[in-house]
Backbone as a chain_set.jsonl record, in Angstrom:
{"seq": "CFAQAMTAGLADGSPEALLATAALLQTAERAGVADGAVYGVAAQANVRLGRRLEAWQLLQRARARGVELITLEMNVLLGAGARCGQLLPAVALLHEMRRSGSRVAPDVGSYDALLFPLASAGQFGELLSLFDAMQKDGLAPIEPHYRLAISACAARGEGARAAAILLRMQSRGMRYGQAAA", "coords": {"N": [[-8.83, -21.541, -11.517], [-6.768, -20.138, -12.847], [-5.844, -18.269, -10.92], [-4.854, -20.031, -8.992], [-2.788, -21.375, -10.374], [-1.176, -19.205, -10.932], [-0.529, -18.368, -8.357], [1.029, -20.505, -7.585], [3.22, -19.994, -9.181], [4.144, -17.664, -7.954], [4.878, -18.763, -5.494], [6.956, -20.428, -6.284], [8.846, -18.547, -7.153], [11.062, -18.168, -8.829], [12.675, -16.276, -11.45], [11.743, -17.093, -13.991], [9.332, -18.403, -13.389], [7.937, -16.276, -12.255], [7.758, -14.521, -14.428], [6.183, -16.094, -16.134], [3.892, -16.205, -14.565], [3.076, -13.501, -14.544], [2.546, -13.25, -17.26], [0.379, -14.958, -17.586], [-1.821, -13.472, -16.917], [-2.691, -12.064, -19.211], [-3.671, -14.155, -20.761], [-5.775, -15.006, -19.127], [-7.332, -12.69, -19.214], [-8.054, -12.643, -21.946], [-9.607, -14.935, -21.99], [-11.663, -14.105, -20.47], [-11.77, -14.475, -17.723], [-10.359, -13.16, -15.813], [-10.169, -12.225, -12.668], [-10.293, -10.339, -9.555], [-8.423, -11.643, -7.894], [-6.672, -12.785, -9.762], [-5.612, -10.48, -10.981], [-4.41, -9.408, -8.706], [-2.423, -11.331, -8.041], [-0.899, -11.21, -10.359], [0.01, -8.598, -10.141], [1.608, -8.84, -7.834], [3.574, -10.586, -8.833], [4.759, -8.936, -10.772], [5.785, -6.92, -9.108], [7.69, -8.383, -7.637], [9.418, -8.928, -9.7], [10.519, -6.521, -10.013], [9.146, -4.755, -11.526], [7.461, -2.4, -10.96], [5.976, -0.263, -12.022], [4.538, -1.506, -14.074], [2.995, -3.181, -12.478], [1.478, -1.25, -11.086], [0.038, -0.178, -13.22], [-1.738, -2.187, -13.701], [-3.913, -1.683, -12.138], [-5.457, 0.213, -13.55], [-6.066, -1.368, -15.776], [-7.605, -3.401, -14.609], [-9.747, -1.909, -13.599], [-10.78, -0.852, -15.986], [-11.911, -3.093, -17.037], [-13.915, -3.586, -15.311], [-13.358, -5.02, -13.015], [-13.491, -5.882, -9.649], [-11.47, -5.169, -6.907], [-10.05, -6.469, -3.913], [-9.119, -5.374, -0.579], [-6.515, -6.378, 0.055], [-5.383, -6.808, -2.494], [-5.478, -4.199, -3.451], [-3.655, -3.055, -1.688], [-1.202, -4.116, -2.534], [-1.047, -2.84, -4.983], [-1.05, -0.142, -4.149], [1.429, -0.009, -2.825], [3.118, -0.622, -4.974], [2.606, 1.533, -6.718], [3.454, 3.652, -5.107], [6.145, 3.277, -5.132], [7.06, 3.555, -7.687], [7.205, 6.034, -8.808], [4.687, 7.06, -8.716], [3.647, 8.176, -6.418], [1.947, 10.278, -5.389], [-0.481, 9.815, -6.894], [-0.99, 7.278, -5.794], [-1.478, 7.929, -3.135], [-3.796, 9.393, -3.538], [-5.438, 7.321, -4.371], [-5.66, 5.888, -1.982], [-7.12, 7.772, -0.498], [-9.443, 7.698, -1.973], [-10.262, 5.098, -1.374], [-10.919, 5.49, 1.266], [-13.231, 7.003, 1.251], [-16.658, 7.25, 2.149], [-18.9, 4.709, 1.302], [-17.236, 3.478, -0.434], [-16.255, 0.446, -1.925], [-14.086, -0.89, -1.078], [-12.378, -0.855, 1.791], [-9.679, 0.771, 3.45], [-6.964, -0.85, 5.212], [-4.595, -1.396, 7.907], [-2.375, -2.185, 6.47], [-2.746, -0.829, 4.068], [-2.16, 1.816, 4.684], [0.429, 1.427, 5.582], [1.736, 0.768, 3.218], [2.155, 3.232, 2.119], [3.225, 5.07, 3.998], [6.024, 4.735, 4.537], [7.24, 5.219, 1.945], [6.396, 7.904, 1.696], [7.831, 9.115, 3.78], [10.433, 8.674, 2.848], [10.374, 10.285, 0.615], [10.285, 12.73, 1.735], [7.857, 13.867, 2.256], [6.486, 14.957, 4.617], [4.273, 16.291, 5.724], [2.075, 15.116, 4.396], [2.474, 12.507, 5.236], [1.975, 12.729, 8.002], [-0.686, 13.508, 7.87], [-1.872, 11.19, 6.791], [-1.215, 9.412, 8.841], [-2.804, 10.423, 10.913], [-5.307, 10.062, 9.684], [-5.46, 7.301, 9.516], [-5.896, 6.575, 12.17], [-8.276, 7.922, 12.589], [-9.875, 6.386, 11.008], [-10.24, 4.278, 12.65], [-8.196, 2.478, 12.915], [-5.283, 0.913, 14.251], [-2.157, 2.225, 14.528], [1.056, 0.71, 13.976], [4.176, 0.124, 15.713], [6.406, 1.013, 13.992], [5.037, 2.927, 12.47], [4.397, 4.905, 14.321], [6.994, 5.728, 14.906], [7.792, 6.798, 12.449], [5.972, 8.932, 12.287], [6.727, 10.484, 14.49], [9.339, 11.16, 13.716], [8.702, 12.621, 11.43], [7.368, 14.782, 12.556], [9.511, 15.889, 13.953], [11.145, 16.648, 11.815], [9.604, 18.668, 10.779], [9.653, 20.491, 12.765], [7.774, 20.306, 14.793], [7.546, 19.99, 17.76], [5.794, 19.715, 20.025], [3.711, 18.203, 18.995], [5.124, 15.89, 18.278], [5.855, 15.015, 20.83], [3.339, 14.436, 21.919], [2.545, 12.324, 20.262], [4.528, 10.469, 20.881], [3.913, 9.996, 23.597], [1.375, 8.828, 23.285], [2.111, 6.558, 21.885], [3.699, 5.266, 23.82], [1.748, 4.835, 25.747], [0.406, 2.81, 24.608], [2.0, 0.728, 25.131], [4.347, 0.59, 23.741], [7.814, 1.19, 23.154], [10.129, 3.823, 22.741], [13.215, 4.365, 22.462], [15.132, 5.891, 21.18], [16.224, 9.054, 19.921], [14.096, 11.08, 17.923], [14.925, 12.888, 16.042]], "CA": [[-7.628, -22.24, -11.929], [-5.699, -19.187, -13.161], [-5.269, -17.723, -9.691], [-4.076, -21.087, -8.343], [-1.555, -21.579, -11.141], [-0.349, -18.007, -10.762], [-0.028, -18.406, -6.983], [2.128, -21.473, -7.597], [4.362, -19.277, -9.755], [4.67, -16.787, -6.897], [5.531, -19.61, -4.493], [8.218, -20.866, -6.886], [9.693, -17.374, -6.976], [12.143, -18.003, -9.812], [12.311, -15.281, -12.472], [10.955, -17.726, -15.061], [7.979, -18.633, -12.877], [7.295, -14.972, -12.084], [7.418, -14.033, -15.779], [5.04, -16.892, -16.595], [2.746, -15.779, -13.764], [2.637, -12.207, -15.075], [2.016, -13.463, -18.606], [-0.916, -15.644, -17.509], [-2.893, -12.478, -16.822], [-3.217, -11.795, -20.554], [-4.477, -15.315, -21.154], [-7.009, -14.948, -18.339], [-8.134, -11.585, -19.748], [-8.634, -13.081, -23.231], [-10.628, -15.946, -21.698], [-12.734, -13.465, -19.713], [-11.829, -15.011, -16.365], [-9.423, -12.428, -14.958], [-10.86, -11.593, -11.542], [-9.407, -9.582, -8.686], [-7.318, -12.482, -7.438], [-5.727, -12.919, -10.877], [-4.896, -9.203, -11.079], [-3.572, -9.267, -7.518], [-1.248, -12.191, -8.161], [-0.075, -10.643, -11.434], [0.673, -7.413, -9.576], [2.681, -9.321, -6.957], [4.654, -11.11, -9.683], [5.463, -7.793, -11.357], [6.556, -6.276, -8.039], [8.863, -9.22, -7.352], [10.327, -8.799, -10.839], [11.021, -5.147, -10.046], [8.357, -4.01, -12.52], [6.415, -1.77, -10.162], [5.09, 0.531, -12.872], [3.616, -2.453, -14.714], [2.031, -3.595, -11.448], [0.589, -0.11, -10.857], [-0.841, -0.039, -14.39], [-2.786, -3.215, -13.646], [-5.1, -1.082, -11.527], [-6.268, 0.778, -14.628], [-6.571, -2.472, -16.589], [-8.691, -4.061, -13.869], [-10.899, -1.004, -13.56], [-11.345, -0.761, -17.338], [-12.67, -4.321, -17.271], [-14.944, -3.694, -14.286], [-12.96, -6.0, -12.005], [-13.409, -5.347, -8.295], [-10.31, -5.64, -6.165], [-10.202, -6.428, -2.462], [-8.114, -4.544, 0.096], [-5.181, -6.967, -0.087], [-4.909, -6.517, -3.851], [-5.252, -2.758, -3.517], [-2.436, -2.749, -0.948], [-0.08, -4.419, -3.425], [-1.013, -1.768, -5.987], [-0.637, 1.084, -3.47], [2.869, -0.097, -2.628], [3.782, -0.543, -6.283], [2.503, 2.913, -7.192], [4.265, 4.529, -4.259], [7.566, 3.033, -5.367], [7.402, 3.644, -9.117], [7.019, 7.403, -9.279], [3.264, 7.387, -8.691], [3.335, 8.309, -5.0], [0.75, 11.096, -5.151], [-1.671, 9.065, -7.319], [-1.256, 6.197, -4.834], [-2.123, 8.571, -1.978], [-5.165, 9.704, -3.976], [-6.168, 6.053, -4.355], [-6.006, 5.606, -0.587], [-8.22, 8.67, -0.13], [-10.629, 7.138, -2.64], [-10.674, 3.936, -0.586], [-11.452, 5.971, 2.553], [-14.543, 7.645, 1.094], [-17.791, 6.41, 2.528], [-19.516, 4.106, 0.135], [-16.231, 2.733, -1.186], [-16.416, -1.0, -1.751], [-12.842, -1.405, -0.523], [-11.911, 0.001, 2.88], [-8.256, 0.564, 3.751], [-6.569, -1.439, 6.484], [-3.284, -0.902, 8.33], [-1.456, -2.436, 5.353], [-2.931, 0.216, 3.061], [-1.379, 2.96, 5.152], [1.826, 0.989, 5.636], [2.274, 0.812, 1.855], [2.432, 4.619, 1.738], [3.927, 5.876, 4.996], [7.474, 4.672, 4.341], [7.62, 6.006, 0.767], [6.205, 9.332, 1.979], [8.981, 9.548, 4.578], [11.602, 8.697, 1.957], [10.223, 11.416, -0.31], [10.258, 13.981, 2.491], [6.477, 14.362, 2.257], [6.15, 14.777, 6.025], [2.909, 16.75, 5.974], [1.157, 14.069, 3.921], [2.672, 11.365, 6.124], [1.236, 12.994, 9.237], [-2.105, 13.507, 7.528], [-2.302, 9.79, 6.689], [-1.107, 8.832, 10.177], [-4.028, 10.838, 11.611], [-6.456, 9.45, 9.007], [-5.492, 5.888, 9.894], [-6.527, 6.485, 13.484], [-9.666, 8.356, 12.411], [-10.562, 5.236, 10.421], [-10.364, 3.236, 13.662], [-7.097, 1.527, 12.776], [-4.21, 1.136, 15.225], [-0.805, 2.225, 13.947], [2.049, -0.152, 14.596], [5.314, 0.888, 16.219], [7.136, 1.776, 12.965], [4.24, 4.081, 12.045], [4.623, 5.94, 15.336], [8.359, 6.234, 14.728], [7.771, 7.667, 11.261], [5.229, 10.153, 12.61], [7.567, 11.287, 15.385], [10.413, 11.703, 12.883], [8.107, 13.642, 10.554], [7.161, 15.962, 13.404], [10.83, 16.476, 14.215], [11.593, 17.29, 10.577], [8.781, 19.862, 10.574], [9.774, 21.373, 13.915], [6.543, 20.223, 15.575], [7.941, 19.28, 18.974], [4.651, 19.372, 20.875], [2.992, 17.089, 18.342], [5.985, 14.709, 18.415], [5.743, 14.561, 22.216], [2.011, 13.831, 22.089], [2.552, 11.034, 19.566], [5.37, 9.582, 21.678], [3.157, 9.597, 24.779], [0.335, 7.894, 22.831], [2.814, 5.325, 21.553], [4.079, 4.616, 25.069], [0.53, 4.388, 26.435], [0.014, 1.534, 23.963], [2.964, -0.301, 25.512], [5.509, 0.605, 22.847], [8.936, 1.987, 23.663], [10.925, 4.521, 21.738], [14.383, 4.763, 23.213], [16.043, 6.707, 20.401], [15.704, 10.377, 19.561], [13.439, 11.065, 16.612], [15.573, 13.818, 15.103]], "C": [[-6.476, -21.268, -12.186], [-5.036, -18.676, -11.884], [-4.421, -18.772, -8.981], [-2.748, -21.309, -9.069], [-0.608, -20.403, -10.95], [0.241, -17.956, -9.352], [1.12, -19.402, -6.865], [3.386, -20.834, -8.177], [4.991, -18.332, -8.748], [5.437, -17.606, -5.868], [6.877, -20.108, -5.003], [9.249, -19.747, -6.761], [10.818, -17.189, -7.972], [11.721, -16.956, -10.843], [11.447, -15.868, -13.592], [9.511, -17.927, -14.625], [7.235, -17.314, -12.712], [6.903, -14.37, -13.426], [6.209, -14.783, -16.33], [3.768, -16.478, -15.864], [2.19, -14.464, -14.294], [1.992, -12.372, -16.444], [0.648, -14.15, -18.593], [-2.086, -14.669, -17.407], [-3.513, -12.219, -18.196], [-4.089, -12.939, -21.038], [-5.809, -15.31, -20.414], [-7.911, -13.824, -18.834], [-8.816, -12.003, -21.06], [-9.752, -14.095, -23.017], [-11.796, -15.366, -20.905], [-12.859, -13.945, -18.277], [-10.857, -14.304, -15.406], [-10.211, -11.695, -13.874], [-9.841, -10.848, -10.683], [-8.211, -10.381, -8.208], [-6.252, -12.622, -8.517], [-4.926, -11.63, -11.037], [-3.958, -9.012, -9.889], [-2.305, -10.093, -7.595], [-0.326, -11.677, -9.263], [0.672, -9.404, -10.94], [1.827, -7.833, -8.673], [3.858, -9.851, -7.762], [5.454, -9.961, -10.296], [6.307, -7.066, -10.315], [7.823, -7.083, -7.755], [9.88, -9.172, -8.482], [10.928, -7.394, -10.932], [10.278, -4.271, -11.035], [7.157, -3.369, -11.831], [5.462, -0.93, -11.001], [4.087, -0.369, -13.577], [2.56, -2.936, -13.717], [1.01, -2.487, -11.21], [-0.413, 0.024, -12.002], [-1.933, -1.107, -14.436], [-4.054, -2.694, -12.987], [-6.022, -0.529, -12.611], [-6.853, -0.325, -15.513], [-7.744, -3.159, -15.9], [-9.931, -3.19, -13.86], [-11.568, -0.891, -14.925], [-12.208, -1.969, -17.659], [-13.754, -4.547, -16.217], [-14.638, -4.704, -13.198], [-12.853, -5.307, -10.656], [-12.238, -5.994, -7.574], [-10.596, -5.539, -4.672], [-9.041, -5.622, -1.858], [-6.711, -5.096, -0.082], [-4.589, -6.653, -1.457], [-4.621, -5.033, -4.026], [-3.966, -2.376, -2.792], [-1.19, -3.022, -1.78], [0.071, -3.285, -4.441], [-0.602, -0.435, -5.37], [0.882, 1.107, -3.297], [3.634, 0.018, -3.932], [3.761, 0.888, -6.804], [3.407, 3.851, -6.416], [5.743, 4.411, -4.573], [7.963, 3.101, -6.842], [7.185, 5.048, -9.672], [5.571, 7.853, -9.288], [2.792, 7.571, -7.249], [2.064, 9.116, -4.768], [-0.515, 10.445, -5.705], [-2.008, 7.904, -6.375], [-1.924, 6.757, -3.583], [-3.576, 8.907, -2.326], [-6.025, 8.445, -3.983], [-6.563, 5.671, -2.925], [-7.152, 6.498, -0.119], [-9.536, 8.199, -0.766], [-11.166, 5.94, -1.85], [-11.336, 4.367, 0.719], [-12.847, 6.568, 2.431], [-15.651, 6.688, 1.488], [-18.462, 5.918, 1.258], [-18.526, 3.357, -0.73], [-16.415, 1.248, -0.905], [-15.195, -1.625, -1.079], [-12.348, -0.432, 0.535], [-10.43, -0.268, 3.148], [-8.075, -0.149, 5.092], [-5.188, -0.902, 6.844], [-2.263, -1.092, 7.204], [-1.558, -1.394, 4.259], [-2.092, 1.441, 3.418], [0.106, 2.63, 5.166], [2.485, 1.087, 4.259], [2.699, 2.221, 1.449], [3.286, 5.391, 2.727], [5.437, 5.872, 4.79], [7.911, 5.411, 3.076], [7.425, 7.515, 0.965], [7.37, 9.875, 2.793], [10.22, 9.666, 3.699], [11.575, 9.886, 1.015], [10.207, 12.759, 0.414], [8.894, 14.637, 2.517], [5.893, 14.217, 3.668], [4.738, 15.245, 6.361], [1.889, 15.706, 5.566], [1.268, 12.828, 4.797], [1.862, 11.556, 7.406], [-0.271, 13.006, 9.001], [-2.637, 12.071, 7.444], [-2.219, 9.077, 8.04], [-2.359, 9.168, 10.988], [-5.263, 10.163, 11.014], [-6.595, 7.982, 9.384], [-6.225, 5.722, 11.226], [-7.99, 6.921, 13.418], [-10.513, 7.222, 11.828], [-10.702, 4.079, 11.405], [-9.278, 2.177, 13.597], [-5.977, 1.903, 13.735], [-2.854, 1.102, 14.526], [0.103, 1.245, 14.692], [3.279, 0.693, 14.944], [6.092, 1.632, 15.136], [6.36, 2.999, 12.463], [4.402, 5.235, 13.028], [6.006, 6.558, 15.158], [8.435, 7.178, 13.526], [7.084, 8.993, 11.575], [6.056, 11.063, 13.519], [8.707, 11.934, 14.59], [9.899, 12.804, 11.961], [7.855, 14.927, 11.339], [8.487, 16.67, 13.664], [11.327, 17.221, 12.985], [10.839, 18.587, 10.321], [8.87, 20.847, 11.745], [8.538, 21.401, 14.788], [6.789, 19.39, 16.831], [6.776, 18.853, 19.844], [3.874, 18.189, 20.289], [3.803, 15.802, 18.456], [5.865, 14.134, 19.824], [4.404, 13.872, 22.45], [1.95, 12.451, 21.434], [3.385, 10.025, 20.348], [4.62, 9.094, 22.917], [2.045, 8.606, 24.424], [0.951, 6.53, 22.525], [3.167, 4.559, 22.831], [2.861, 4.118, 25.841], [-0.001, 3.082, 25.846], [1.023, 0.434, 24.23], [4.184, -0.386, 24.62], [6.579, 1.514, 23.445], [9.671, 2.634, 22.488], [12.115, 5.113, 22.471], [15.346, 5.657, 22.474], [15.394, 8.05, 20.111], [15.143, 10.322, 18.147], [14.169, 11.929, 15.6], [16.789, 13.218, 14.454]], "O": [[-5.34, -21.533, -11.793], [-3.809, -18.653, -11.783], [-3.374, -18.442, -8.424], [-1.702, -21.418, -8.43], [0.604, -20.578, -10.823], [1.388, -17.544, -9.176], [2.076, -19.165, -6.127], [4.493, -21.106, -7.712], [6.214, -18.204, -8.683], [6.511, -17.204, -5.419], [7.835, -20.2, -4.235], [10.376, -19.971, -6.32], [11.472, -16.146, -7.966], [10.527, -16.773, -11.081], [10.528, -15.211, -14.082], [8.58, -17.658, -15.384], [6.039, -17.235, -12.994], [5.833, -13.774, -13.55], [5.315, -14.179, -16.923], [2.696, -16.408, -16.463], [0.98, -14.323, -14.472], [1.002, -11.709, -16.751], [-0.155, -13.94, -19.502], [-3.213, -15.007, -17.77], [-4.736, -12.161, -18.32], [-5.129, -12.714, -21.657], [-6.853, -15.579, -21.009], [-9.131, -13.985, -18.871], [-10.004, -11.748, -21.259], [-10.729, -14.117, -23.766], [-12.801, -16.044, -20.69], [-13.927, -13.837, -17.675], [-10.577, -14.806, -14.318], [-10.841, -10.671, -14.136], [-8.67, -10.742, -11.046], [-7.102, -9.852, -8.125], [-5.059, -12.582, -8.219], [-3.708, -11.671, -11.208], [-2.844, -8.513, -10.045], [-1.225, -9.61, -7.253], [0.896, -11.706, -9.113], [1.835, -9.195, -11.287], [2.908, -7.248, -8.737], [5.012, -9.597, -7.417], [6.684, -10.008, -10.334], [7.424, -6.64, -10.611], [8.909, -6.514, -7.647], [11.075, -9.355, -8.249], [11.739, -7.112, -11.814], [10.725, -3.169, -11.352], [6.006, -3.733, -12.073], [4.264, -0.889, -10.72], [2.908, -0.028, -13.669], [1.387, -3.083, -14.061], [-0.19, -2.754, -11.139], [-1.586, 0.312, -11.768], [-2.936, -0.945, -15.131], [-5.145, -3.201, -13.244], [-7.228, -0.775, -12.59], [-8.0, -0.231, -15.948], [-8.755, -3.462, -16.533], [-11.039, -3.674, -14.089], [-12.795, -0.84, -15.01], [-13.134, -1.878, -18.466], [-14.43, -5.576, -16.227], [-15.547, -5.195, -12.53], [-12.202, -4.27, -10.532], [-12.046, -7.209, -7.628], [-11.3, -4.633, -4.225], [-8.103, -5.245, -2.56], [-5.79, -4.325, -0.352], [-3.423, -6.274, -1.561], [-3.643, -4.653, -4.669], [-3.257, -1.47, -3.23], [-0.23, -2.252, -1.738], [1.18, -2.831, -4.72], [0.123, 0.332, -6.003], [1.537, 2.109, -3.585], [4.673, 0.675, -3.996], [4.777, 1.397, -7.277], [4.046, 4.733, -6.989], [6.512, 5.336, -4.313], [9.085, 2.742, -7.199], [7.001, 5.221, -10.877], [5.259, 8.921, -9.816], [1.681, 7.176, -6.897], [1.187, 8.678, -4.023], [-1.553, 10.51, -5.046], [-3.18, 7.585, -6.179], [-2.831, 6.135, -3.031], [-4.475, 8.725, -1.505], [-7.206, 8.496, -3.641], [-7.671, 5.189, -2.69], [-8.055, 6.034, 0.578], [-10.602, 8.297, -0.158], [-12.377, 5.79, -1.682], [-12.223, 3.676, 1.22], [-13.575, 6.63, 3.422], [-15.599, 5.491, 1.207], [-18.567, 6.644, 0.27], [-18.926, 2.667, -1.668], [-16.698, 0.851, 0.226], [-15.258, -2.745, -0.574], [-11.946, 0.687, 0.215], [-9.984, -1.413, 3.079], [-8.922, -0.06, 5.981], [-4.667, -0.033, 6.145], [-1.385, -0.25, 7.013], [-0.568, -1.1, 3.589], [-1.411, 2.02, 2.571], [0.939, 3.461, 4.804], [3.657, 1.448, 4.152], [3.511, 2.387, 0.539], [4.013, 6.298, 2.32], [6.065, 6.929, 4.865], [8.877, 6.171, 3.13], [8.21, 8.312, 0.453], [7.848, 10.978, 2.528], [10.967, 10.64, 3.794], [12.619, 10.431, 0.656], [10.124, 13.808, -0.225], [8.785, 15.836, 2.772], [4.943, 13.466, 3.889], [4.076, 14.643, 7.207], [0.941, 15.439, 6.304], [0.265, 12.169, 5.071], [1.151, 10.649, 7.839], [-1.039, 12.558, 9.852], [-3.714, 11.771, 7.959], [-3.06, 8.232, 8.347], [-2.911, 8.304, 11.67], [-6.159, 9.741, 11.745], [-7.705, 7.477, 9.552], [-7.065, 4.836, 11.38], [-8.842, 6.36, 14.108], [-11.705, 7.11, 12.114], [-11.22, 3.02, 11.05], [-9.428, 1.094, 14.164], [-5.752, 3.084, 13.998], [-2.451, 0.067, 13.995], [-0.074, 0.994, 15.884], [3.395, 1.84, 14.513], [6.42, 2.8, 15.341], [6.966, 3.998, 12.074], [4.529, 6.393, 12.629], [6.164, 7.776, 15.251], [9.071, 8.229, 13.592], [7.561, 10.054, 11.172], [6.077, 12.279, 13.33], [9.002, 13.115, 14.771], [10.583, 13.803, 11.74], [8.101, 16.026, 10.842], [8.572, 17.897, 13.603], [11.875, 18.316, 13.106], [11.38, 19.508, 9.71], [8.242, 21.906, 11.722], [8.27, 22.402, 15.454], [6.319, 18.259, 16.957], [6.769, 17.733, 20.354], [3.44, 17.294, 21.014], [3.239, 14.736, 18.703], [5.782, 12.919, 19.999], [4.347, 12.834, 23.109], [1.368, 11.52, 21.991], [3.003, 8.861, 20.467], [4.683, 7.912, 23.252], [1.798, 7.656, 25.167], [0.388, 5.488, 22.862], [2.957, 3.349, 22.913], [2.933, 3.091, 26.516], [-0.752, 2.35, 26.491], [0.941, -0.651, 23.654], [4.97, -1.328, 24.725], [6.276, 2.477, 24.149], [9.804, 2.058, 21.408], [12.042, 6.209, 23.026], [16.301, 6.149, 23.076], [14.17, 8.166, 20.062], [15.656, 9.605, 17.288], [14.032, 11.706, 14.397], [17.442, 13.873, 13.642]]}, "num_chains": 1, "name": "protein.A"}
């Protein structure tokens, strides 16, 4: 019931509904019924309210209560952390998700939540590392990911690597008509 009511608050989207949605988490915690879906919806409400740090902190609250989160919920938290001054801890969380035996495996959205903030922060080496890791995990980058990787290579002066990434991108049927630099 909590997750459904909270999802209705997200659908409403008004600040009042989002505040009520975020507040319902505490009630669900007190009642002992706060599951991953409840934490995920509360995180989304906090993100929409511009309270990314509060959303990021829900990860610790969920873990302290032994709540397991699914990939979708983790992606919301990765994005919130990356955009509230917790970029490197968010990257560490993604690496944790990648470890064998992890109950939550990353998907393309997990990487997407971090690649753009890494580019904005000028963390081009980490961006390229995650771009490679995504493919090592058997996931297919989307066109914006290729563009970010090419731009990161250009910023680092890695022309040969940029060319190889561009050729891989084009072999997948994507076009990149603009210069990366």
